[in-house]
Amino acid sequence: MRKIGILFALVLFTFMGCSKDDDGGTPNSPAQQVVDRSANLLAAGDSANDILSNDSFTSLRIEIAYVAGFRPTQTAINAFDQYLRDHTFKTDIAITFTELSSPNEETLTLQEIADLEAENRTVYNDGETLGIYIYFTDAPSETDDEDEGLVTLGAVYRNTSMVIYESTIQRLTERSVLITVADVEEATLNHEFGHLFGLVNLGSPAVNDHEDPEAENHCNVPGCLMRAELQFGAGIMGMMESRASRGMAFIPELDAECVLDLQANGGR
């Protein structure tokens, strides 16, 4: 079987919106409340402390938008919710779901994903509630290179925005009788949200140096969730099956250095 690599993408840029959509409404639509989106249009990692601590925001509302037929499993969402509670001081966490129609694209660029977010996102920062947007797509990333064996599972592209390439996850897990869609969804969600937590050196400075010199903003500690493993041999399923064969949990966890960084920036 041809080997498939996995790319956990971290995109460090902010889209500067100049369209009329950016204000959340127009003077000609009085029924639509104007929403200040500016605090949700910052660079990845800029809201790390706000997510981890209760200093500025005491509650977290996560909008999961998904294309019909590509809703994440409840098993993965439950595990993701626990991951947030394990590493932040947020006890008031609400996860809502929004079903969207397909954009009918063979692949998606991050600019196209950002444009879709501008059209469809409804949850933004409001008072003491911090808003997060996660989009589950029905199309792969336009950066995928099947000839080289690299596919993308997820990416963060703003301080409160991330994308999960659900169609890619579903396709990969078809090849395994052991690893489920929920397993790969959980690993991808946790890894990408680790970047929103500010890992590594992305809003949560490293207490001790553990950033991979060959993979910016990723951890160099073996087995850590924040490793930037671009190629796992037979893919992420092979990695998880290897962990299982050694009596380890399928899903990697944050190593001690990453946890220390989060604690130093207001997390648990």
Short mmCIF file of N, CA and C in Angstrom, two decimals, residues 64 71-82 95-97 166 181-182 185-186 189:
data_model
loop_
_atom_site.label_atom_id
_atom_site.label_comp_id
_atom_site.label_asym_id
_atom_site.label_seq_id
_atom_site.Cartn_x
_atom_site.Cartn_y
_atom_site.Cartn_z
N ILE A 64 -19.24 24.86 15.76
CA ILE A 64 -18.73 23.88 14.81
C ILE A 64 -19.63 23.91 13.58
N ARG A 71 -20.40 16.01 9.52
CA ARG A 71 -20.43 16.39 10.93
C ARG A 71 -19.47 15.50 11.72
N PRO A 72 -18.69 16.07 12.62
CA PRO A 72 -17.77 15.24 13.41
C PRO A 72 -18.55 14.31 14.34
N THR A 73 -17.91 13.21 14.72
CA THR A 73 -18.56 12.26 15.61
C THR A 73 -18.72 12.84 17.01
N GLN A 74 -19.77 12.44 17.69
CA GLN A 74 -19.99 12.92 19.05
C GLN A 74 -18.91 12.40 19.99
N THR A 75 -18.38 11.22 19.69
CA THR A 75 -17.28 10.67 20.51
C THR A 75 -16.09 11.60 20.51
N ALA A 76 -15.70 12.09 19.32
CA ALA A 76 -14.56 13.00 19.23
C ALA A 76 -14.86 14.33 19.91
N ILE A 77 -16.07 14.83 19.77
CA ILE A 77 -16.44 16.11 20.38
C ILE A 77 -16.42 16.00 21.90
N ASN A 78 -16.91 14.89 22.42
CA ASN A 78 -16.88 14.70 23.88
C ASN A 78 -15.45 14.69 24.40
N ALA A 79 -14.56 13.99 23.68
CA ALA A 79 -13.15 13.94 24.10
C ALA A 79 -12.50 15.32 23.97
N PHE A 80 -12.84 16.04 22.92
CA PHE A 80 -12.33 17.40 22.71
C PHE A 80 -12.77 18.33 23.84
N ASP A 81 -14.02 18.23 24.23
CA ASP A 81 -14.54 19.03 25.35
C ASP A 81 -13.75 18.76 26.62
N GLN A 82 -13.45 17.48 26.87
CA GLN A 82 -12.67 17.13 28.07
C GLN A 82 -11.25 17.67 27.97
N ILE A 95 -20.73 24.00 23.07
CA ILE A 95 -20.40 23.65 21.69
C ILE A 95 -21.70 23.57 20.90
N THR A 96 -21.81 24.39 19.88
CA THR A 96 -23.00 24.40 19.03
C THR A 96 -22.64 23.93 17.63
N PHE A 97 -23.63 23.47 16.89
CA PHE A 97 -23.40 22.94 15.55
C PHE A 97 -24.23 23.69 14.53
N GLU A 166 -12.44 17.17 7.05
CA GLU A 166 -13.16 15.95 7.42
C GLU A 166 -13.20 14.92 6.30
N VAL A 181 -12.74 6.99 12.61
CA VAL A 181 -12.85 8.40 12.27
C VAL A 181 -12.76 9.25 13.53
N ALA A 182 -13.42 8.81 14.60
CA ALA A 182 -13.40 9.56 15.86
C ALA A 182 -11.98 9.72 16.41
N GLU A 185 -10.23 12.36 14.24
CA GLU A 185 -10.84 13.67 14.53
C GLU A 185 -10.33 14.21 15.86
N GLU A 186 -10.30 13.37 16.87
CA GLU A 186 -9.84 13.82 18.20
C GLU A 186 -8.39 14.28 18.16
N LEU A 189 -8.25 17.65 16.16
CA LEU A 189 -8.82 18.75 16.94
C LEU A 189 -7.88 19.18 18.06
#
